[in-house]
Short mmCIF file of C-alpha atoms and ligand atoms in Angstrom, two decimals:
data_model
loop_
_atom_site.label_atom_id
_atom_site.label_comp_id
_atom_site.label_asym_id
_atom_site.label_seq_id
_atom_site.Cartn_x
_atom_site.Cartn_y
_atom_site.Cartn_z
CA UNK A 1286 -15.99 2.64 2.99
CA UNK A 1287 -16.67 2.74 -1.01
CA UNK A 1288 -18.87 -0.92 -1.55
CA UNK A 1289 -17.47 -1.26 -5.06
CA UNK A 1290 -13.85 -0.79 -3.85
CA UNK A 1291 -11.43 -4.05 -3.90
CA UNK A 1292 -9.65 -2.32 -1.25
CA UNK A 1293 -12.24 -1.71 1.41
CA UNK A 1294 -14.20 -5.02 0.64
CA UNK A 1295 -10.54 -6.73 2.27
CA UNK A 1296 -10.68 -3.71 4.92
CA UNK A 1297 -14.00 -4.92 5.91
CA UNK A 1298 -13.21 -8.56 6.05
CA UNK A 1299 -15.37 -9.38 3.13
CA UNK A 1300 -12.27 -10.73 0.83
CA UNK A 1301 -9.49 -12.15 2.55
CA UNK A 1302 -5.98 -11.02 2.45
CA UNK A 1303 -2.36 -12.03 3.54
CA UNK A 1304 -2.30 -9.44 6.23
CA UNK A 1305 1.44 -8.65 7.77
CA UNK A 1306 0.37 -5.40 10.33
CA UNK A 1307 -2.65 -3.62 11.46
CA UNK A 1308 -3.30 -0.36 13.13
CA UNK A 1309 -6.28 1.62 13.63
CA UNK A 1310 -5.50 3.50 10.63
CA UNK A 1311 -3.53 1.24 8.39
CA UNK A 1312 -3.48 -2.49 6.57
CA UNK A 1313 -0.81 -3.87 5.26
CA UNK A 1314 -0.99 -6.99 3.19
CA UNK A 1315 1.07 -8.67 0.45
CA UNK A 1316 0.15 -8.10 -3.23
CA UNK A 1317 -1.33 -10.97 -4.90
CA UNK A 1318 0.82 -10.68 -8.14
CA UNK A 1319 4.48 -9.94 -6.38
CA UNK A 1320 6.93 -8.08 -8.54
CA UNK A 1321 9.66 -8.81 -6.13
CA UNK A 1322 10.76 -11.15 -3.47
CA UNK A 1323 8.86 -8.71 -0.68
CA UNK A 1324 6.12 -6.65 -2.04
CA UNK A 1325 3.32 -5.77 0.26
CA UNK A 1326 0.92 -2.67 0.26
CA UNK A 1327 0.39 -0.44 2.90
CA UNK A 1328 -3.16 0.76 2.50
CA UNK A 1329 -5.35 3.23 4.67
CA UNK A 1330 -8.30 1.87 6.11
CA UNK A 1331 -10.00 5.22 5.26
CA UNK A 1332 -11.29 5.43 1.34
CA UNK A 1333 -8.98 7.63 -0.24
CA UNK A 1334 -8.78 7.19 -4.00
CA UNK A 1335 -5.24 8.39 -4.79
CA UNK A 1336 -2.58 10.88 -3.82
CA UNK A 1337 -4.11 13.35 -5.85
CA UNK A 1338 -7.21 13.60 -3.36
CA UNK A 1339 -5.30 13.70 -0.19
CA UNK A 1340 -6.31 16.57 1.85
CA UNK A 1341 -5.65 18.13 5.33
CA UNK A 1342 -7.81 16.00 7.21
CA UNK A 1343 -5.73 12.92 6.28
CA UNK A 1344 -2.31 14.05 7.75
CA UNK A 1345 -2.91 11.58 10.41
CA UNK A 1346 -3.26 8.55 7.88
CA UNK A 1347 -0.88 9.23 5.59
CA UNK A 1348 1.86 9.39 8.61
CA UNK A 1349 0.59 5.94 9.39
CA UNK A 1350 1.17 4.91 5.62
CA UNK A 1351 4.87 5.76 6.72
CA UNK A 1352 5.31 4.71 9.74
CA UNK A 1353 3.68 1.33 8.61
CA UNK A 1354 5.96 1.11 5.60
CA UNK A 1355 9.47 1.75 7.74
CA UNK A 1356 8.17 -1.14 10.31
CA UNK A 1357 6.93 -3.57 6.98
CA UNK A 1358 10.51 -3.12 5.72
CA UNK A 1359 12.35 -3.53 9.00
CA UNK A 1360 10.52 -6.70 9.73
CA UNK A 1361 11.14 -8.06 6.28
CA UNK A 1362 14.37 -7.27 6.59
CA UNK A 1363 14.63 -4.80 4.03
CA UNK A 1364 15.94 -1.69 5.80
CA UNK A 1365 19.85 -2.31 5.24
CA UNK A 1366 19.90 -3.19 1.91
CA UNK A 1367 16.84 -1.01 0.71
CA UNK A 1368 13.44 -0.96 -0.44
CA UNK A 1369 11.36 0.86 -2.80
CA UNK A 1370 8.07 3.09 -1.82
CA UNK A 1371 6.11 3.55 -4.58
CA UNK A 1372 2.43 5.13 -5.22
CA UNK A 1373 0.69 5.22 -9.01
CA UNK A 1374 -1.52 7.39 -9.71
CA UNK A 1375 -3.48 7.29 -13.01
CA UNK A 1376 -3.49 5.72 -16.04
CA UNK A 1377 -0.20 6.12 -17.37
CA UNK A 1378 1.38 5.33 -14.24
CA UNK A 1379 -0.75 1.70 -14.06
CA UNK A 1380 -3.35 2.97 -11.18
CA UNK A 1381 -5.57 -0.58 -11.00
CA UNK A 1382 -7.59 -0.36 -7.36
CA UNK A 1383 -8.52 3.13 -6.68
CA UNK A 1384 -7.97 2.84 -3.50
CA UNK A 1385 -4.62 5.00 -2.09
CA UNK A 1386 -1.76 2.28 -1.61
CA UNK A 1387 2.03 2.38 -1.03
CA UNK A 1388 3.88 -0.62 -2.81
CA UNK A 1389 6.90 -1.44 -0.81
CA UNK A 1390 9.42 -3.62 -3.08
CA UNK A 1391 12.25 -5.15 -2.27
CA UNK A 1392 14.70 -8.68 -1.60
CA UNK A 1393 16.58 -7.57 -5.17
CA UNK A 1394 18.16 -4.86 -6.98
CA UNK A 1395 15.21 -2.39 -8.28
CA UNK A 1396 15.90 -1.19 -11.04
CA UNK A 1397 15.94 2.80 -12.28
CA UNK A 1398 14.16 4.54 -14.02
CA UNK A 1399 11.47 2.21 -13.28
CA UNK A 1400 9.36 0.98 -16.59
P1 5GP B 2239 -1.73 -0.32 -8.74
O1 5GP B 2239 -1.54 -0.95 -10.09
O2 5GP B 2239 -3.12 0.27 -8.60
O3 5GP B 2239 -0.65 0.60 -8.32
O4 5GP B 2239 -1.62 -1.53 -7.70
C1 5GP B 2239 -2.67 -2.39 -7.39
C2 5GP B 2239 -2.04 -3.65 -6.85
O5 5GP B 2239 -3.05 -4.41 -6.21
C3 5GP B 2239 -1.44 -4.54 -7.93
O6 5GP B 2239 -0.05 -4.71 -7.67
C4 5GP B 2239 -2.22 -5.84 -7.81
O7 5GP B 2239 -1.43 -6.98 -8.01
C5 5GP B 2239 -2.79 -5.77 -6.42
N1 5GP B 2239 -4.05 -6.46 -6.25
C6 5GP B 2239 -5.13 -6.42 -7.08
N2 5GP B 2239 -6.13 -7.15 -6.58
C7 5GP B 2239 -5.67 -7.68 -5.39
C8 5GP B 2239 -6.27 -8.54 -4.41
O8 5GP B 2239 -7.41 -8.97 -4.49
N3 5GP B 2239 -5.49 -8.85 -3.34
C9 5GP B 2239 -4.21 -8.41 -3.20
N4 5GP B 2239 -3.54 -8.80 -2.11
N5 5GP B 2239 -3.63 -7.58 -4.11
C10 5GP B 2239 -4.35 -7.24 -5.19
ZN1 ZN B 2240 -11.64 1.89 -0.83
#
């Protein structure tokens, strides 16, 4: 738990969020400024700031990113026609919450290269 982080403030309850699954490990919630018909992030609970910091002791958690991902997109219905898995890291890549999330996008075409 980081107190200034957006990410573990909705983790702890403190600011609400539109919460679609929860593990012990995982939330997984739907971004407040959708880019596509379905886009939800898959967050672990643990603070992690971005894939760049993941380390052996969060094998566990970062499995559950998946696993939480492939049931998010098979219960929006996304798993047939496709989704997109994304993480940013950084500035150039548009990094906002330093917090480690998964963006899964999909219910239209996604285009590639993304911008
Ligand atoms: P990033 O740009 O770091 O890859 O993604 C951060 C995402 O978090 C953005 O898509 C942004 O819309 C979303 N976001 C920022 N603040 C909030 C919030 O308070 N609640 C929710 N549900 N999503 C947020
Ligand atoms: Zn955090």
């Amino acid at each position: 738990m980081s107190e200034d982080c957006l990410f573990c403030q909705i983790v702890a309850g403190k600011i609400p969020a539109d919460t679609v699954l929860e593990t012990d490990r995982i939330l997984a919630f739907r971004d407040i400024n959708p880019q596509a018909p379905v886009h939800v992030l898959v967050i672990p609970k643990k603070h992690i700031v971005s894939a760049m910091e993941l380390g052996d002791a969060d094998g566990e958690d970062l499995a559950a990113c998946f696993e939480a991902a492939r049931e998010v997109a098979r219960n929006e219905r996304l798993d047939s026609g496709g989704f997109r898995l994304v993480t940013n890291h950084g500035a150039e890549a548009g990094q906002s919450v330093f917090h480690l999330h998964f963006h899964v996008l999909g219910g239209r075409a996604m285009g590639w290269p993304p911008g």
